[in-house]
mmCIF file of C-alpha atoms in Angstrom:
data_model
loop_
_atom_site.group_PDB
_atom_site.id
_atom_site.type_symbol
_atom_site.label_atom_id
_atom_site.label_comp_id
_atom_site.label_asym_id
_atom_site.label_seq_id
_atom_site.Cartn_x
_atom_site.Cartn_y
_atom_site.Cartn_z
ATOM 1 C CA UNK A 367 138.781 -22.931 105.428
ATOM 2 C CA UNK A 368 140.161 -20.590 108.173
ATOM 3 C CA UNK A 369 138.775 -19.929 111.300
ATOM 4 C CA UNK A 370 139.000 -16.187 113.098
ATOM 5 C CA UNK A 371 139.508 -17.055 116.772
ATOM 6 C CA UNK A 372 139.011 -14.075 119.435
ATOM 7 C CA UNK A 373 139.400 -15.035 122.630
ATOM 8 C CA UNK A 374 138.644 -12.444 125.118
ATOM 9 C CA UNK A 375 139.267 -12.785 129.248
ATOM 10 C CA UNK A 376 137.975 -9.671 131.713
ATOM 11 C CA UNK A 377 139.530 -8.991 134.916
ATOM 12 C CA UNK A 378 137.726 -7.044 137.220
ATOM 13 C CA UNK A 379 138.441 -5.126 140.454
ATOM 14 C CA UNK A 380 137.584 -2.100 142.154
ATOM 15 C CA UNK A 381 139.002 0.872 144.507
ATOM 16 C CA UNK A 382 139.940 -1.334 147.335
ATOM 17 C CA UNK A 383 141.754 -3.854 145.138
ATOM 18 C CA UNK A 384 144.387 -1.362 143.861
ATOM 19 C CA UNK A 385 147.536 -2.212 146.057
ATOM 20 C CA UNK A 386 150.688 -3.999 144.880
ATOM 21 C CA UNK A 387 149.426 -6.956 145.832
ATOM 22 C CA UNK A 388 146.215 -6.562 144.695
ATOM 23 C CA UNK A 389 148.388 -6.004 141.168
ATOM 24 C CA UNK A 390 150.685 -8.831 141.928
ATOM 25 C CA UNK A 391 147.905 -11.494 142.159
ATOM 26 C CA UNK A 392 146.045 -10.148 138.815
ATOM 27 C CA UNK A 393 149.902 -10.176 136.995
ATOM 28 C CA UNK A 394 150.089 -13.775 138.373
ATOM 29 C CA UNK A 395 146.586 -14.930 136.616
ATOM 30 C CA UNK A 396 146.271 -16.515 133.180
ATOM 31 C CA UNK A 397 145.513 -14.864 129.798
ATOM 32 C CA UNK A 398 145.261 -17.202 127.731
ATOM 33 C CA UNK A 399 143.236 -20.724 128.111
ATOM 34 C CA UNK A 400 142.190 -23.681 126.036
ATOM 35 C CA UNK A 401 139.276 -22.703 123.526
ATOM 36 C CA UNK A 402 136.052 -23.905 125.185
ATOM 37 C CA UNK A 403 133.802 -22.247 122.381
ATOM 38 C CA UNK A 404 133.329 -23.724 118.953
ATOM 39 C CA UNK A 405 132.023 -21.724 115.495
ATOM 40 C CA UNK A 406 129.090 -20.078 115.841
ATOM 41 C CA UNK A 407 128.660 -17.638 112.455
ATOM 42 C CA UNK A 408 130.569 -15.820 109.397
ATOM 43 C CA UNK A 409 132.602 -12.530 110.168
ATOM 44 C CA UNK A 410 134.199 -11.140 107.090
ATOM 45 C CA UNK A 411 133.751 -14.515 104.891
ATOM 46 C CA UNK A 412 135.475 -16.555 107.460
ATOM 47 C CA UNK A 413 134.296 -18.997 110.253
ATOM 48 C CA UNK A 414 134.461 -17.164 113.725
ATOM 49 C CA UNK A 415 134.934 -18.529 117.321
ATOM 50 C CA UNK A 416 134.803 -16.274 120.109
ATOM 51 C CA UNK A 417 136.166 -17.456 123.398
ATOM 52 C CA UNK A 418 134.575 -15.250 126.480
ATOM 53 C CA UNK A 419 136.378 -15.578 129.833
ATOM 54 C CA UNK A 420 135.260 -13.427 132.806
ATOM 55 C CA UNK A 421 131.866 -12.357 131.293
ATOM 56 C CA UNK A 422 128.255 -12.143 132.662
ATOM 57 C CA UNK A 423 125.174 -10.677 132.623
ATOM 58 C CA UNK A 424 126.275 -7.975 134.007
ATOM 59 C CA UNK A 425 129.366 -7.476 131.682
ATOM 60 C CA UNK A 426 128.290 -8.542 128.252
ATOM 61 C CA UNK A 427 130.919 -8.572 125.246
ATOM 62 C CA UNK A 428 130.476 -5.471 123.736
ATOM 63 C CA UNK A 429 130.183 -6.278 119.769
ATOM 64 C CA UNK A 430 129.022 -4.177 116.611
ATOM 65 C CA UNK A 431 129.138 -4.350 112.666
ATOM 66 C CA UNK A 432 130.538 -1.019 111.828
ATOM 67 C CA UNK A 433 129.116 0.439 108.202
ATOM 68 C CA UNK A 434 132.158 -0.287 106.563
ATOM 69 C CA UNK A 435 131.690 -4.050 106.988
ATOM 70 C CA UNK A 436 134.392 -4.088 109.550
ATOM 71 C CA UNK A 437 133.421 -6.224 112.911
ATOM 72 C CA UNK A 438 134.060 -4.540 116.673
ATOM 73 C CA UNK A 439 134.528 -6.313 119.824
ATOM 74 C CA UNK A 440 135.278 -4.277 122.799
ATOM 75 C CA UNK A 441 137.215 -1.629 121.195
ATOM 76 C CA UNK A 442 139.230 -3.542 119.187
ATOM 77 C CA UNK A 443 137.887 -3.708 115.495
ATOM 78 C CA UNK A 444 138.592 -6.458 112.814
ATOM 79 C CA UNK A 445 138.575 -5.374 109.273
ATOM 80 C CA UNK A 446 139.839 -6.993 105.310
ATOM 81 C CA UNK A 447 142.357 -5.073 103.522
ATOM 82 C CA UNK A 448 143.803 -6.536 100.292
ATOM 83 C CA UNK A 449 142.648 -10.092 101.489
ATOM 84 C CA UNK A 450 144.305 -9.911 104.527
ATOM 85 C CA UNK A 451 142.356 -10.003 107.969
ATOM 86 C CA UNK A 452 143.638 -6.678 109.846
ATOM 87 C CA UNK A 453 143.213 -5.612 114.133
ATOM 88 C CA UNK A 454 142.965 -2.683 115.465
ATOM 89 C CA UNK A 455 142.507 -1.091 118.202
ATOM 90 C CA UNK A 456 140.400 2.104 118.708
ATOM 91 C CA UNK A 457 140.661 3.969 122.172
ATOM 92 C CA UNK A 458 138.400 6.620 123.179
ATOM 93 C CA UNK A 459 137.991 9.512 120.689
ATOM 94 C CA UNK A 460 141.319 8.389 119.147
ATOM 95 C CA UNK A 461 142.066 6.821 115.472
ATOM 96 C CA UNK A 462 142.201 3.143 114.591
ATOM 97 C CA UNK A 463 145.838 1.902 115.504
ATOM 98 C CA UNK A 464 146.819 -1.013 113.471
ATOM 99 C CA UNK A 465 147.994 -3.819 115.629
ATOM 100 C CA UNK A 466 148.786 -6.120 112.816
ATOM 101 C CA UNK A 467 147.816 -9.284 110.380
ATOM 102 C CA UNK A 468 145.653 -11.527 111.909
ATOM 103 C CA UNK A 469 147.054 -14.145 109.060
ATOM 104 C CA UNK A 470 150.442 -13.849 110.089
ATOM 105 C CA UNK A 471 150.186 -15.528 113.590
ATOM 106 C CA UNK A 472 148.592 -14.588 116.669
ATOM 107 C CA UNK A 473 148.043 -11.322 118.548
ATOM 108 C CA UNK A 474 147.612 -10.443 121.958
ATOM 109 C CA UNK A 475 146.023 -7.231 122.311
ATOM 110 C CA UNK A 476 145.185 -5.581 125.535
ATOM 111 C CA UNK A 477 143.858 -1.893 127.864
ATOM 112 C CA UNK A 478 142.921 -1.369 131.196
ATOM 113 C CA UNK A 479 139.703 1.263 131.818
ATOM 114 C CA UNK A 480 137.463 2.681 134.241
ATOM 115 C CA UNK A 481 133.744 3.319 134.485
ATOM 116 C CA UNK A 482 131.330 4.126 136.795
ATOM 117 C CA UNK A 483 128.770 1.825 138.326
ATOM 118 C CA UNK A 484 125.851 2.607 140.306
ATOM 119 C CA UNK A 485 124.374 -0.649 142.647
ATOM 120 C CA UNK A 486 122.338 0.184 145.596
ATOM 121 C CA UNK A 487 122.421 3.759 145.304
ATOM 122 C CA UNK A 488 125.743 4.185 145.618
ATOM 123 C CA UNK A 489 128.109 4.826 142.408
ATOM 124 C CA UNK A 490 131.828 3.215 142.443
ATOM 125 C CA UNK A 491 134.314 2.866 140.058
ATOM 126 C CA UNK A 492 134.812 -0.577 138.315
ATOM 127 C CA UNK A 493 138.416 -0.905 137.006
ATOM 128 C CA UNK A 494 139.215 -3.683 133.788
ATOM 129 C CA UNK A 495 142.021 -5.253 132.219
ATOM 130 C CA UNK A 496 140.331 -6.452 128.805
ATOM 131 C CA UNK A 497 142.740 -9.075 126.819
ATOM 132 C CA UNK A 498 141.653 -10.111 123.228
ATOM 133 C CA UNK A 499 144.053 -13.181 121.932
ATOM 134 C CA UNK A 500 143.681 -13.269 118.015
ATOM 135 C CA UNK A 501 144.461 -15.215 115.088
ATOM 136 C CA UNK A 502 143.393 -16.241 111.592
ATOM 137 C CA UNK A 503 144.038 -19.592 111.930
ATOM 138 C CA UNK A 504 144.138 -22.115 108.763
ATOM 139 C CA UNK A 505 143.830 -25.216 111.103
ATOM 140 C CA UNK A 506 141.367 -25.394 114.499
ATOM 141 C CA UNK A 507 142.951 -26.452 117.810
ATOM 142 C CA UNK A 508 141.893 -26.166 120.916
ATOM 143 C CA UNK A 509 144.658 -25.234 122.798
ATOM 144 C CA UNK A 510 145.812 -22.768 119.774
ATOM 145 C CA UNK A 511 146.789 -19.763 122.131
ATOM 146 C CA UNK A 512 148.739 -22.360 124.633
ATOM 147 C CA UNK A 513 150.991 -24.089 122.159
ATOM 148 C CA UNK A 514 152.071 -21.223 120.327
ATOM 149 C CA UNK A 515 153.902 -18.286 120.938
ATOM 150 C CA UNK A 516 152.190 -14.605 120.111
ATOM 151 C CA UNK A 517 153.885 -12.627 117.174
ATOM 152 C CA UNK A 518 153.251 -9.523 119.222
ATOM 153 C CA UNK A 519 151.917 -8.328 122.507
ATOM 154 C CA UNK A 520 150.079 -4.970 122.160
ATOM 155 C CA UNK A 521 149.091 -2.727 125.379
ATOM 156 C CA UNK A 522 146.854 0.464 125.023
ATOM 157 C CA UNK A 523 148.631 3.482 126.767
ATOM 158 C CA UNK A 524 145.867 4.930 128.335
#
């Protein structure tokens, strides 16, 4: 049986970590890593691992079941179409943009956002780069996204 692998890694910075270096330094980090997690439950009739890196309590993985069956993490969404296992991604008040086949290799998927956070009466903005590495992958290994190469690298222009 397959597995559905979804790793996902947060960085995290705020105002005063916007210069070039600042950049240079999150460029220079990882994104991608060994799989540390192992199958937990079913997501569309398949076995499902997913990988957190750079979460907390205070920055839970945002997942939902949408009515349609389909599965969201983050903003990226996970649906069946003729068999095949299908990502998306779905940026704010904007359609579903197909990224690809999750059964034909890997994908790295990624966007960069904003928000507003509020901590000791003060509000600031809280800046992310959230990376989702994806496959449907017919055989487990750990070290899946290391070994082999990505059959595309998708990044959200917003």
């Amino acid at each position: 049986m397959s597995t559905l692998i979804f790793q996902i890694h947060i960085k995290q910075w705020d105002k005063s970590q916007r210069s070039s270096q600042h950049v240079a330094q999150r460029a220079a980090m990882a994104d991608r890593f060994a799989i540390e997690a192992s199958p937990e439950f079913f997501i569309l009739n398949q076995r499902c691992i997913i990988d957190g890196h750079g979460l907390s309590k205070n920055r839970p993985l945002k997942k939902a079941m949408l009515s349609d069956g389909s599965v969201k993490l983050e903003r990226f969404i996970i649906s069946e179409q003729d068999g095949q296992l299908i990502l998306k991604y779905q940026g704010e008040q904007t359609e579903p943009l197909t990224i690809g086949n999750l059964n034909e290799g890997w994908f790295q998927a990624k966007y960069q956002w904003r928000y507003a956070l509020e901590e000791a009466n003060e509000i600031y903005w809280q800046y992310e780069e959230v990376i989702l590495n994806a496959v449907c992958a017919k055989e487990y290994d750990a070290d899946y996204f290391l070994n082999t190469p990505s059959q595309q690298v998708f990044c959200a222009d917003e």
